[in-house]
mmCIF file of C-alpha atoms and ligand atoms in Angstrom:
data_model
loop_
_atom_site.group_PDB
_atom_site.id
_atom_site.type_symbol
_atom_site.label_atom_id
_atom_site.label_comp_id
_atom_site.label_asym_id
_atom_site.label_seq_id
_atom_site.Cartn_x
_atom_site.Cartn_y
_atom_site.Cartn_z
ATOM 1 C CA UNK G 1 7.225 25.512 0.916
ATOM 2 C CA UNK G 2 10.009 27.668 -0.431
ATOM 3 C CA UNK G 3 8.332 28.252 -3.770
ATOM 4 C CA UNK G 4 9.118 31.466 -5.620
ATOM 5 C CA UNK G 5 6.542 34.235 -5.446
ATOM 6 C CA UNK G 6 4.711 34.083 -8.736
ATOM 7 C CA UNK G 7 1.495 35.839 -7.835
ATOM 8 C CA UNK G 8 1.979 38.228 -10.719
ATOM 9 C CA UNK G 9 2.296 35.404 -13.254
ATOM 10 C CA UNK G 10 -0.945 34.928 -15.166
ATOM 11 C CA UNK G 11 -2.481 31.469 -15.477
ATOM 12 C CA UNK G 12 -3.911 30.792 -18.910
ATOM 13 C CA UNK G 13 -6.002 27.673 -19.498
ATOM 14 C CA UNK G 14 -7.386 26.179 -22.671
ATOM 15 C CA UNK G 15 -11.170 26.382 -23.012
ATOM 16 C CA UNK G 16 -12.941 23.040 -23.215
ATOM 17 C CA UNK G 17 -16.197 24.273 -24.793
ATOM 18 C CA UNK G 18 -14.888 26.820 -27.286
ATOM 19 C CA UNK G 19 -11.665 27.600 -29.089
ATOM 20 C CA UNK G 20 -8.936 29.586 -27.373
ATOM 21 C CA UNK G 21 -7.688 30.343 -23.890
ATOM 22 C CA UNK G 22 -8.902 32.222 -20.828
ATOM 23 C CA UNK G 23 -7.069 33.828 -17.945
ATOM 24 C CA UNK G 24 -7.764 32.666 -14.380
ATOM 25 C CA UNK G 25 -8.545 35.674 -12.149
ATOM 26 C CA UNK G 26 -5.959 36.042 -9.340
ATOM 27 C CA UNK G 27 -8.539 35.337 -6.603
ATOM 28 C CA UNK G 28 -9.454 32.008 -8.208
ATOM 29 C CA UNK G 29 -5.963 30.782 -8.921
ATOM 30 C CA UNK G 30 -5.969 28.284 -6.048
ATOM 31 C CA UNK G 31 -9.545 27.200 -6.701
ATOM 32 C CA UNK G 32 -11.171 26.112 -3.481
ATOM 33 C CA UNK G 33 -7.971 24.523 -2.215
ATOM 34 C CA UNK G 34 -5.851 26.032 0.534
ATOM 35 C CA UNK G 35 -2.303 27.034 -0.258
ATOM 36 C CA UNK G 36 0.607 24.857 0.805
ATOM 37 C CA UNK G 37 2.099 28.036 2.265
ATOM 38 C CA UNK G 38 -0.189 27.478 5.233
ATOM 39 C CA UNK G 39 1.967 24.500 6.138
ATOM 40 C CA UNK G 40 5.386 24.611 7.741
ATOM 41 C CA UNK G 41 7.591 21.893 6.328
ATOM 42 C CA UNK G 42 9.340 20.032 9.166
ATOM 43 C CA UNK G 43 11.276 17.234 7.466
ATOM 44 C CA UNK G 44 11.225 14.825 4.580
ATOM 45 C CA UNK G 45 9.932 11.395 5.591
ATOM 46 C CA UNK G 46 9.799 9.415 2.428
ATOM 47 C CA UNK G 47 10.147 9.397 -1.280
ATOM 48 C CA UNK G 48 8.224 6.906 -3.341
ATOM 49 C CA UNK G 49 7.487 6.212 -6.960
ATOM 50 C CA UNK G 50 4.721 8.774 -7.151
ATOM 51 C CA UNK G 51 5.753 11.510 -4.764
ATOM 52 C CA UNK G 52 7.836 12.939 -1.961
ATOM 53 C CA UNK G 53 6.360 12.847 1.533
ATOM 54 C CA UNK G 54 7.057 15.517 4.174
ATOM 55 C CA UNK G 55 6.150 15.876 7.819
ATOM 56 C CA UNK G 56 4.592 19.317 8.162
ATOM 57 C CA UNK G 57 2.662 21.519 10.572
ATOM 58 C CA UNK G 58 -0.645 23.086 9.642
ATOM 59 C CA UNK G 59 -0.103 26.666 10.829
ATOM 60 C CA UNK G 60 -3.883 27.222 11.090
ATOM 61 C CA UNK G 61 -4.541 24.315 13.457
ATOM 62 C CA UNK G 62 -1.038 23.461 14.713
ATOM 63 C CA UNK G 63 -1.689 19.861 13.703
ATOM 64 C CA UNK G 64 1.221 17.754 12.424
ATOM 65 C CA UNK G 65 0.343 16.138 9.085
ATOM 66 C CA UNK G 66 1.981 14.261 6.230
ATOM 67 C CA UNK G 67 2.209 16.178 2.948
ATOM 68 C CA UNK G 68 2.616 14.019 -0.140
ATOM 69 C CA UNK G 69 3.713 16.009 -3.155
ATOM 70 C CA UNK G 70 2.284 14.702 -6.364
ATOM 71 C CA UNK G 71 5.127 13.912 -8.716
ATOM 72 C CA UNK G 72 4.540 15.551 -12.071
ATOM 73 C CA UNK G 73 7.950 15.656 -13.696
ATOM 74 C CA UNK G 74 7.342 12.841 -16.152
ATOM 75 C CA UNK G 75 3.791 13.898 -16.897
ATOM 76 C CA UNK G 76 2.827 15.985 -19.831
ATOM 77 C CA UNK G 77 -0.921 15.744 -19.439
ATOM 78 C CA UNK G 78 -1.551 17.089 -15.961
ATOM 79 C CA UNK G 79 -2.022 15.052 -12.805
ATOM 80 C CA UNK G 80 -0.827 11.447 -13.168
ATOM 81 C CA UNK G 81 -3.645 8.911 -13.234
ATOM 82 C CA UNK G 82 -2.199 7.180 -10.122
ATOM 83 C CA UNK G 83 -2.589 10.386 -8.100
ATOM 84 C CA UNK G 84 -6.067 11.073 -9.441
ATOM 85 C CA UNK G 85 -7.086 7.571 -8.379
ATOM 86 C CA UNK G 86 -5.473 8.011 -4.984
ATOM 87 C CA UNK G 87 -7.286 11.313 -4.422
ATOM 88 C CA UNK G 88 -10.738 10.249 -5.629
ATOM 89 C CA UNK G 89 -10.649 6.944 -3.755
ATOM 90 C CA UNK G 90 -9.191 8.251 -0.501
ATOM 91 C CA UNK G 91 -11.578 11.202 -0.323
ATOM 92 C CA UNK G 92 -14.526 8.841 -0.039
ATOM 93 C CA UNK G 93 -12.884 6.329 2.295
ATOM 94 C CA UNK G 94 -13.076 6.859 6.051
ATOM 95 C CA UNK G 95 -11.944 4.128 8.430
ATOM 96 C CA UNK G 96 -9.629 4.005 11.466
ATOM 97 C CA UNK G 97 -7.358 1.548 9.620
ATOM 98 C CA UNK G 98 -7.120 3.489 6.362
ATOM 99 C CA UNK G 99 -4.845 6.522 6.057
ATOM 100 C CA UNK G 100 -6.895 9.715 6.251
ATOM 101 C CA UNK G 101 -6.716 12.129 3.315
ATOM 102 C CA UNK G 102 -7.703 15.410 4.939
ATOM 103 C CA UNK G 103 -7.592 17.705 1.936
ATOM 104 C CA UNK G 104 -5.697 18.589 -1.202
ATOM 105 C CA UNK G 105 -3.640 21.799 -1.167
ATOM 106 C CA UNK G 106 -1.850 23.591 -3.961
ATOM 107 C CA UNK G 107 1.395 25.466 -4.500
ATOM 108 C CA UNK G 108 1.866 28.457 -6.714
ATOM 109 C CA UNK G 109 2.429 26.496 -9.862
ATOM 110 C CA UNK G 110 -0.431 24.671 -11.510
ATOM 111 C CA UNK G 111 1.578 21.485 -11.283
ATOM 112 C CA UNK G 112 2.301 21.567 -7.557
ATOM 113 C CA UNK G 113 -0.353 19.607 -5.717
ATOM 114 C CA UNK G 114 -0.062 18.085 -2.245
ATOM 115 C CA UNK G 115 -2.150 15.534 -0.414
ATOM 116 C CA UNK G 116 -2.571 16.402 3.263
ATOM 117 C CA UNK G 117 -2.793 13.182 5.243
ATOM 118 C CA UNK G 118 -2.984 12.191 8.863
ATOM 119 C CA UNK G 119 0.593 11.764 10.101
ATOM 120 C CA UNK G 120 1.725 8.312 11.165
ATOM 121 C CA UNK G 121 4.980 8.012 13.097
ATOM 122 C CA UNK G 122 6.325 4.983 11.261
ATOM 123 C CA UNK G 123 5.776 2.470 8.533
ATOM 124 C CA UNK G 124 6.059 -1.246 9.145
ATOM 125 C CA UNK G 125 9.020 -1.628 6.761
ATOM 126 C CA UNK G 126 11.209 0.762 8.738
ATOM 127 C CA UNK G 127 9.898 -0.623 11.990
ATOM 128 C CA UNK G 128 10.840 -4.166 10.949
ATOM 129 C CA UNK G 129 14.245 -2.949 9.870
ATOM 130 C CA UNK G 130 15.005 -1.172 13.108
ATOM 131 C CA UNK G 131 13.587 -3.649 15.592
ATOM 132 C CA UNK G 132 16.292 -5.620 17.393
ATOM 133 C CA UNK G 133 13.873 -8.499 18.084
ATOM 134 C CA UNK G 134 10.906 -9.766 16.039
ATOM 135 C CA UNK G 135 7.365 -8.730 16.923
ATOM 136 C CA UNK G 136 5.776 -10.910 19.587
ATOM 137 C CA UNK G 137 2.913 -13.087 18.372
ATOM 138 C CA UNK G 138 0.482 -10.904 20.354
ATOM 139 C CA UNK G 139 1.762 -7.831 18.463
ATOM 140 C CA UNK G 140 1.580 -9.631 15.113
ATOM 141 C CA UNK G 141 -2.057 -10.495 15.824
ATOM 142 C CA UNK G 142 -2.814 -6.906 16.788
ATOM 143 C CA UNK G 143 -1.330 -5.608 13.511
ATOM 144 C CA UNK G 144 -2.921 -8.289 11.316
ATOM 145 C CA UNK G 145 -6.379 -7.712 12.808
ATOM 146 C CA UNK G 146 -6.106 -4.010 12.013
ATOM 147 C CA UNK G 147 -4.918 -4.660 8.448
ATOM 148 C CA UNK G 148 -7.810 -7.089 7.942
ATOM 149 C CA UNK G 149 -10.357 -4.607 9.322
ATOM 150 C CA UNK G 150 -9.143 -1.915 6.947
ATOM 151 C CA UNK G 151 -9.198 -4.368 4.082
ATOM 152 C CA UNK G 152 -12.672 -5.646 4.908
ATOM 153 C CA UNK G 153 -13.857 -2.024 4.723
ATOM 154 C CA UNK G 154 -12.088 -1.435 1.381
ATOM 155 C CA UNK G 155 -13.465 -4.597 -0.169
ATOM 156 C CA UNK G 156 -16.994 -3.846 1.069
ATOM 157 C CA UNK G 157 -16.643 -0.537 -0.736
ATOM 158 C CA UNK G 158 -15.512 -2.270 -3.930
ATOM 159 C CA UNK G 159 -11.932 -1.053 -3.734
ATOM 160 C CA UNK G 160 -8.940 -3.342 -4.339
ATOM 161 C CA UNK G 161 -5.703 -1.891 -2.965
ATOM 162 C CA UNK G 162 -3.390 -3.819 -5.312
ATOM 163 C CA UNK G 163 -0.124 -2.809 -3.607
ATOM 164 C CA UNK G 164 -0.183 -4.122 -0.068
ATOM 165 C CA UNK G 165 3.295 -4.509 1.444
ATOM 166 C CA UNK G 166 4.966 -3.589 4.709
ATOM 167 C CA UNK G 167 6.142 -0.160 3.492
ATOM 168 C CA UNK G 168 2.542 0.784 2.690
ATOM 169 C CA UNK G 169 1.323 -0.033 6.200
ATOM 170 C CA UNK G 170 1.736 2.915 8.553
ATOM 171 C CA UNK G 171 1.522 2.998 12.323
ATOM 172 C CA UNK G 172 0.736 5.886 14.667
ATOM 173 C CA UNK G 173 2.437 6.277 18.026
ATOM 174 C CA UNK G 174 -0.741 4.850 19.546
ATOM 175 C CA UNK G 175 -0.197 1.588 17.638
ATOM 176 C CA UNK G 176 -2.999 2.211 15.159
ATOM 177 C CA UNK G 177 -2.144 0.535 11.832
ATOM 178 C CA UNK G 178 -3.313 2.264 8.651
ATOM 179 C CA UNK G 179 -3.162 1.081 5.079
ATOM 180 C CA UNK G 180 -1.692 3.797 2.863
ATOM 181 C CA UNK G 181 -0.551 4.450 -0.696
ATOM 182 C CA UNK G 182 -3.591 4.122 -2.911
ATOM 183 C CA UNK G 183 -1.636 4.919 -6.076
ATOM 184 C CA UNK G 184 -2.475 1.546 -7.587
ATOM 185 C CA UNK G 185 -5.874 1.038 -5.951
ATOM 186 C CA UNK G 186 -8.911 0.567 -8.152
ATOM 187 C CA UNK G 187 -12.631 0.542 -7.735
ATOM 188 C CA UNK G 188 -14.101 -2.602 -9.219
ATOM 189 C CA UNK G 189 -17.568 -3.559 -10.284
ATOM 190 C CA UNK G 190 -19.500 -6.711 -10.988
ATOM 191 C CA UNK G 191 -18.823 -8.246 -13.452
ATOM 192 C CA UNK G 192 -15.106 -7.700 -12.936
ATOM 193 C CA UNK G 193 -13.516 -5.948 -15.909
ATOM 194 C CA UNK G 194 -9.973 -6.646 -17.118
ATOM 195 C CA UNK G 195 -7.268 -4.580 -15.390
ATOM 196 C CA UNK G 196 -3.549 -4.053 -15.884
ATOM 197 C CA UNK G 197 -1.924 -7.311 -14.820
ATOM 198 C CA UNK G 198 1.360 -5.861 -13.521
ATOM 199 C CA UNK G 199 0.340 -4.714 -10.067
ATOM 200 C CA UNK G 200 1.523 -5.571 -6.572
ATOM 201 C CA UNK G 201 5.225 -5.532 -5.754
ATOM 202 C CA UNK G 202 6.683 -8.876 -6.785
ATOM 203 C CA UNK G 203 7.190 -10.400 -3.316
ATOM 204 C CA UNK G 204 3.511 -9.930 -2.453
ATOM 205 C CA UNK G 205 2.093 -10.811 -5.875
ATOM 206 C CA UNK G 206 -0.589 -13.498 -6.039
ATOM 207 C CA UNK G 207 -0.049 -16.538 -8.308
ATOM 208 C CA UNK G 208 -3.031 -15.679 -10.507
ATOM 209 C CA UNK G 209 -1.336 -12.362 -11.353
ATOM 210 C CA UNK G 210 1.943 -14.123 -12.086
ATOM 211 C CA UNK G 211 -0.004 -16.457 -14.360
ATOM 212 C CA UNK G 212 -1.542 -13.545 -16.234
ATOM 213 C CA UNK G 213 -5.126 -13.350 -14.935
ATOM 214 C CA UNK G 214 -7.115 -10.582 -16.578
ATOM 215 C CA UNK G 215 -9.765 -10.342 -13.887
ATOM 216 C CA UNK G 216 -8.434 -9.145 -10.574
ATOM 217 C CA UNK G 217 -10.422 -9.757 -7.440
ATOM 218 C CA UNK G 218 -10.039 -8.918 -3.771
ATOM 219 C CA UNK G 219 -8.104 -12.176 -3.363
ATOM 220 C CA UNK G 220 -4.942 -10.460 -4.657
ATOM 221 C CA UNK G 221 -5.023 -8.269 -1.533
ATOM 222 C CA UNK G 222 -5.660 -11.309 0.669
ATOM 223 C CA UNK G 223 -2.617 -13.033 -0.788
ATOM 224 C CA UNK G 224 -0.502 -10.002 0.067
ATOM 225 C CA UNK G 225 -1.836 -10.022 3.654
ATOM 226 C CA UNK G 226 -0.804 -13.686 3.912
ATOM 227 C CA UNK G 227 2.726 -12.698 2.855
ATOM 228 C CA UNK G 228 2.691 -9.810 5.338
ATOM 229 C CA UNK G 229 1.473 -11.969 8.255
ATOM 230 C CA UNK G 230 4.233 -14.507 7.525
ATOM 231 C CA UNK G 231 6.824 -11.703 7.254
ATOM 232 C CA UNK G 232 5.792 -10.249 10.609
ATOM 233 C CA UNK G 233 5.969 -13.678 12.258
ATOM 234 C CA UNK G 234 9.320 -14.638 10.734
ATOM 235 C CA UNK G 235 10.867 -11.152 10.701
ATOM 236 C CA UNK G 236 11.861 -11.660 7.072
ATOM 237 C CA UNK G 237 10.019 -11.621 3.728
ATOM 238 C CA UNK G 238 8.165 -14.866 2.977
ATOM 239 C CA UNK G 239 8.685 -15.053 -0.797
ATOM 240 C CA UNK G 240 11.535 -12.736 -1.863
ATOM 241 C CA UNK G 241 11.586 -13.607 -5.553
ATOM 242 C CA UNK G 242 13.999 -11.895 -7.931
ATOM 243 C CA UNK G 243 11.999 -12.352 -11.145
ATOM 244 C CA UNK G 244 8.483 -13.407 -12.049
ATOM 245 C CA UNK G 245 9.637 -16.967 -12.772
ATOM 246 C CA UNK G 246 11.609 -17.120 -9.518
ATOM 247 C CA UNK G 247 8.600 -15.741 -7.635
ATOM 248 C CA UNK G 248 6.310 -18.394 -9.117
ATOM 249 C CA UNK G 249 8.822 -21.094 -8.244
ATOM 250 C CA UNK G 250 9.114 -19.897 -4.632
ATOM 251 C CA UNK G 251 5.316 -20.110 -4.303
ATOM 252 C CA UNK G 252 5.302 -23.645 -5.707
ATOM 253 C CA UNK G 253 8.124 -24.669 -3.340
ATOM 254 C CA UNK G 254 6.157 -23.342 -0.389
ATOM 255 C CA UNK G 255 2.600 -24.380 -1.205
ATOM 256 C CA UNK G 256 2.945 -27.184 -3.784
ATOM 257 C CA UNK G 257 2.355 -27.384 -7.533
ATOM 258 C CA UNK G 258 -1.076 -26.035 -8.433
ATOM 259 C CA UNK G 259 -3.446 -28.316 -10.329
ATOM 260 C CA UNK G 260 -6.972 -28.094 -11.666
ATOM 261 C CA UNK G 261 -7.949 -30.291 -8.683
ATOM 262 C CA UNK G 262 -6.833 -27.968 -5.896
ATOM 263 C CA UNK G 263 -7.259 -24.751 -7.881
ATOM 264 C CA UNK G 264 -10.182 -24.946 -10.319
ATOM 265 C CA UNK G 265 -9.621 -22.642 -13.289
ATOM 266 C CA UNK G 266 -5.845 -22.762 -12.873
ATOM 267 C CA UNK G 267 -5.154 -24.408 -16.247
ATOM 268 C CA UNK G 268 -7.131 -21.708 -18.080
ATOM 269 C CA UNK G 269 -4.935 -18.856 -16.836
ATOM 270 C CA UNK G 270 -3.144 -17.218 -19.803
ATOM 271 C CA UNK G 271 0.395 -18.179 -18.747
ATOM 272 C CA UNK G 272 -0.370 -21.552 -17.099
ATOM 273 C CA UNK G 273 0.864 -23.468 -20.151
ATOM 274 C CA UNK G 274 3.957 -21.320 -20.605
ATOM 275 C CA UNK G 275 5.714 -22.069 -17.330
ATOM 276 C CA UNK G 276 7.018 -25.542 -16.553
ATOM 277 C CA UNK G 277 6.271 -25.626 -12.856
ATOM 278 C CA UNK G 278 8.391 -27.811 -10.598
ATOM 279 C CA UNK G 279 6.640 -30.931 -9.243
ATOM 280 C CA UNK G 280 6.227 -30.412 -5.556
ATOM 281 C CA UNK G 281 3.291 -32.163 -3.882
ATOM 282 C CA UNK G 282 3.638 -30.738 -0.338
ATOM 283 C CA UNK G 283 2.478 -27.692 1.543
ATOM 284 C CA UNK G 284 5.626 -26.604 3.385
ATOM 285 C CA UNK G 285 4.149 -23.849 5.562
ATOM 286 C CA UNK G 286 4.357 -26.175 8.577
ATOM 287 C CA UNK G 287 8.085 -26.716 8.023
ATOM 288 C CA UNK G 288 8.678 -23.025 7.608
ATOM 289 C CA UNK G 289 6.755 -22.206 10.801
ATOM 290 C CA UNK G 290 7.237 -25.293 13.009
ATOM 291 C CA UNK G 291 6.392 -23.315 16.164
ATOM 292 C CA UNK G 292 3.115 -21.903 14.856
ATOM 293 C CA UNK G 293 -0.153 -23.281 16.259
ATOM 294 C CA UNK G 294 -2.641 -25.228 14.147
ATOM 295 C CA UNK G 295 -4.936 -22.186 14.095
ATOM 296 C CA UNK G 296 -2.062 -19.964 12.956
ATOM 297 C CA UNK G 297 -1.174 -22.329 10.121
ATOM 298 C CA UNK G 298 -4.828 -22.623 9.152
ATOM 299 C CA UNK G 299 -5.125 -18.840 8.984
ATOM 300 C CA UNK G 300 -1.947 -18.492 6.897
ATOM 301 C CA UNK G 301 -3.226 -21.093 4.438
ATOM 302 C CA UNK G 302 -6.659 -19.535 4.514
ATOM 303 C CA UNK G 303 -5.354 -16.042 3.736
ATOM 304 C CA UNK G 304 -4.172 -17.328 0.441
ATOM 305 C CA UNK G 305 -7.837 -17.880 -0.553
ATOM 306 C CA UNK G 306 -10.389 -16.412 1.900
ATOM 307 C CA UNK G 307 -12.065 -13.043 2.448
ATOM 308 C CA UNK G 308 -11.024 -10.455 5.030
ATOM 309 C CA UNK G 309 -14.263 -11.019 6.949
ATOM 310 C CA UNK G 310 -13.678 -14.781 7.186
ATOM 311 C CA UNK G 311 -10.077 -14.245 8.330
ATOM 312 C CA UNK G 312 -11.188 -11.847 11.071
ATOM 313 C CA UNK G 313 -13.213 -14.734 12.509
ATOM 314 C CA UNK G 314 -10.149 -17.019 12.654
ATOM 315 C CA UNK G 315 -9.640 -18.868 15.944
ATOM 316 C CA UNK G 316 -5.978 -17.778 15.767
ATOM 317 C CA UNK G 317 -7.037 -14.362 17.053
ATOM 318 C CA UNK G 318 -9.010 -15.957 19.907
ATOM 319 C CA UNK G 319 -6.325 -18.288 21.261
ATOM 320 C CA UNK G 320 -3.313 -17.415 23.418
ATOM 321 C CA UNK G 321 -1.266 -15.315 23.069
ATOM 322 C CA UNK G 322 -4.190 -12.960 22.554
ATOM 323 C CA UNK G 323 -3.722 -9.895 20.317
ATOM 324 C CA UNK G 324 -2.105 -7.125 22.363
ATOM 325 C CA UNK G 325 -3.587 -3.662 22.754
ATOM 326 C CA UNK G 326 -2.331 -1.201 20.084
ATOM 327 C CA UNK G 327 -0.663 0.872 22.834
ATOM 328 C CA UNK G 328 1.777 -1.990 23.408
ATOM 329 C CA UNK G 329 3.358 -1.646 19.986
ATOM 330 C CA UNK G 330 7.067 -0.774 19.795
ATOM 331 C CA UNK G 331 8.046 2.665 18.517
ATOM 332 C CA UNK G 332 11.365 3.898 17.202
ATOM 333 C CA UNK G 333 10.833 7.605 16.596
ATOM 334 C CA UNK G 334 14.523 8.362 16.089
ATOM 335 C CA UNK G 335 15.152 5.820 13.382
ATOM 336 C CA UNK G 336 12.403 6.990 11.110
ATOM 337 C CA UNK G 337 14.287 9.697 9.305
ATOM 338 C CA UNK G 338 17.528 7.827 8.876
ATOM 339 C CA UNK G 339 15.973 5.172 6.725
ATOM 340 C CA UNK G 340 16.433 5.371 2.990
ATOM 341 C CA UNK G 341 12.850 4.991 1.858
ATOM 342 C CA UNK G 342 12.484 2.407 -0.871
ATOM 343 C CA UNK G 343 10.660 3.324 -4.039
ATOM 344 C CA UNK G 344 9.281 -0.083 -4.694
ATOM 345 C CA UNK G 345 5.788 0.193 -6.016
ATOM 346 C CA UNK G 346 5.048 -1.860 -9.081
ATOM 347 C CA UNK G 347 3.692 0.579 -11.580
ATOM 348 C CA UNK G 348 1.118 -0.205 -14.174
ATOM 349 C CA UNK G 349 3.407 0.931 -16.968
ATOM 350 C CA UNK G 350 7.016 0.363 -15.936
ATOM 351 C CA UNK G 351 8.530 -3.064 -15.449
ATOM 352 C CA UNK G 352 9.038 -3.329 -11.772
ATOM 353 C CA UNK G 353 11.589 -5.206 -9.741
ATOM 354 C CA UNK G 354 11.421 -6.632 -6.273
ATOM 355 C CA UNK G 355 11.459 -4.439 -3.225
ATOM 356 C CA UNK G 356 14.841 -2.891 -2.658
ATOM 357 C CA UNK G 357 14.271 -2.863 1.056
ATOM 358 C CA UNK G 358 17.364 -4.089 2.862
ATOM 359 C CA UNK G 359 16.805 -7.601 4.108
ATOM 360 C CA UNK G 360 16.876 -8.072 7.833
HETATM 361 N N1 ATP X 401 0.488 9.692 6.209
HETATM 362 C C1 ATP X 401 1.785 9.380 6.361
HETATM 363 N N2 ATP X 401 2.403 9.531 7.548
HETATM 364 C C2 ATP X 401 3.705 9.231 7.680
HETATM 365 N N3 ATP X 401 4.497 8.758 6.710
HETATM 366 C C3 ATP X 401 3.953 8.574 5.505
HETATM 367 C C4 ATP X 401 2.582 8.882 5.256
HETATM 368 N N4 ATP X 401 2.318 8.595 3.948
HETATM 369 C C5 ATP X 401 3.475 8.132 3.445
HETATM 370 N N5 ATP X 401 4.470 8.113 4.350
HETATM 371 C C6 ATP X 401 5.864 7.654 4.153
HETATM 372 O O1 ATP X 401 6.281 7.888 2.817
HETATM 373 C C7 ATP X 401 6.541 6.659 2.133
HETATM 374 C C8 ATP X 401 6.050 6.755 0.703
HETATM 375 O O2 ATP X 401 4.666 7.041 0.700
HETATM 376 P P1 ATP X 401 3.644 6.290 -0.289
HETATM 377 O O3 ATP X 401 3.834 4.832 -0.126
HETATM 378 O O4 ATP X 401 2.286 6.843 -0.067
HETATM 379 O O5 ATP X 401 4.213 6.817 -1.661
HETATM 380 P P2 ATP X 401 4.590 6.109 -3.011
HETATM 381 O O6 ATP X 401 5.162 7.170 -3.842
HETATM 382 O O7 ATP X 401 3.451 5.414 -3.576
HETATM 383 O O8 ATP X 401 5.693 5.128 -2.515
HETATM 384 P P3 ATP X 401 6.257 3.714 -2.987
HETATM 385 O O9 ATP X 401 6.474 3.753 -4.426
HETATM 386 O O10 ATP X 401 7.516 3.575 -2.180
HETATM 387 O O11 ATP X 401 5.239 2.691 -2.551
HETATM 388 C C9 ATP X 401 5.842 5.573 2.971
HETATM 389 O O12 ATP X 401 6.452 4.309 2.838
HETATM 390 C C10 ATP X 401 5.965 6.149 4.372
HETATM 391 O O13 ATP X 401 7.239 5.851 4.905
HETATM 392 MG MG1 MG X 402 4.335 3.187 -0.970
#
């Protein structure tokens, strides 16, 4: 990967058990990881908050893969926690609708680490941007079913993704949709422990997060899927808020003012008393999607509160138009590399803004 030859440079590490340092023998310098030199870099496909992503060829197997370089520049204490989480979670997750982490490879420097992932031809954000016409309803159903299957698997394995959005959904040229970017994902246990509240890119952020909940559940991912389903159907973001207050207001305008009646526990959320929410008694989803069937509207409403398993059973997926086969998904291989990839992930530490993705 064009890194300078530094084989002669000695690696000295601090001992954990006793005082002082030790030198890593040359034959152990890469540990059990392969070297990134075994990959031929083809082109850069994306740059996100946590790393640069390349398309590359594994010279041993000839397979085309995605190489995500772990970004270290701001880190003083080794691998960033987001990358450690991504690696440990992804290594134990295997599902057709979850991006596959094949292995971790290393460069010559201690701080150059790459995730080798199954290559997907496009992400849904660039696809949406480059499509001249919206997805058909059959295609939307095909995508949503795949997202829900991946999510059902994650949730069954006690993982919350916490950053679902169209740019983190990848698609292969066979129309297989895979959830990617586990930089903010967390394993959770029962009882649920408090987690950092500032997760999920603003537009996809659930109201309980906006109102300061300390206990995050799988429903924050379901909320994001609801926003994604609506975005795919309408070919534009559902709730493109520009600040947390604006985001909360957009939700209230769409779904009505929350109350203890329709949302038990609402008034106990830390920020519930701090916002003066507009009075809006109606659910406006029907006005926003006048052409959508009853089952479609029910599913959209349901996503904002149900589990992935329940949503998979929705009659929306069983009525016409039926979900299409993945092979019937559109592909735009030539657009992929022209797109300026947005770096939009809400980080646990920085104050994040809305997605900078160009609006359709
Ligand atoms: N396996 C893959 N195959 C093809 N492209 C990929 C793959 N993984 C990531 N990409 C591309 O790189 C972009 C950034 O990757 P990813 O979302 O994993 O990184 P990130 O640093 O967390 O990004 P962000 O902050 O933008 O969410 C994706 O939106 C996608 O376009
Ligand atoms: Mg991402």
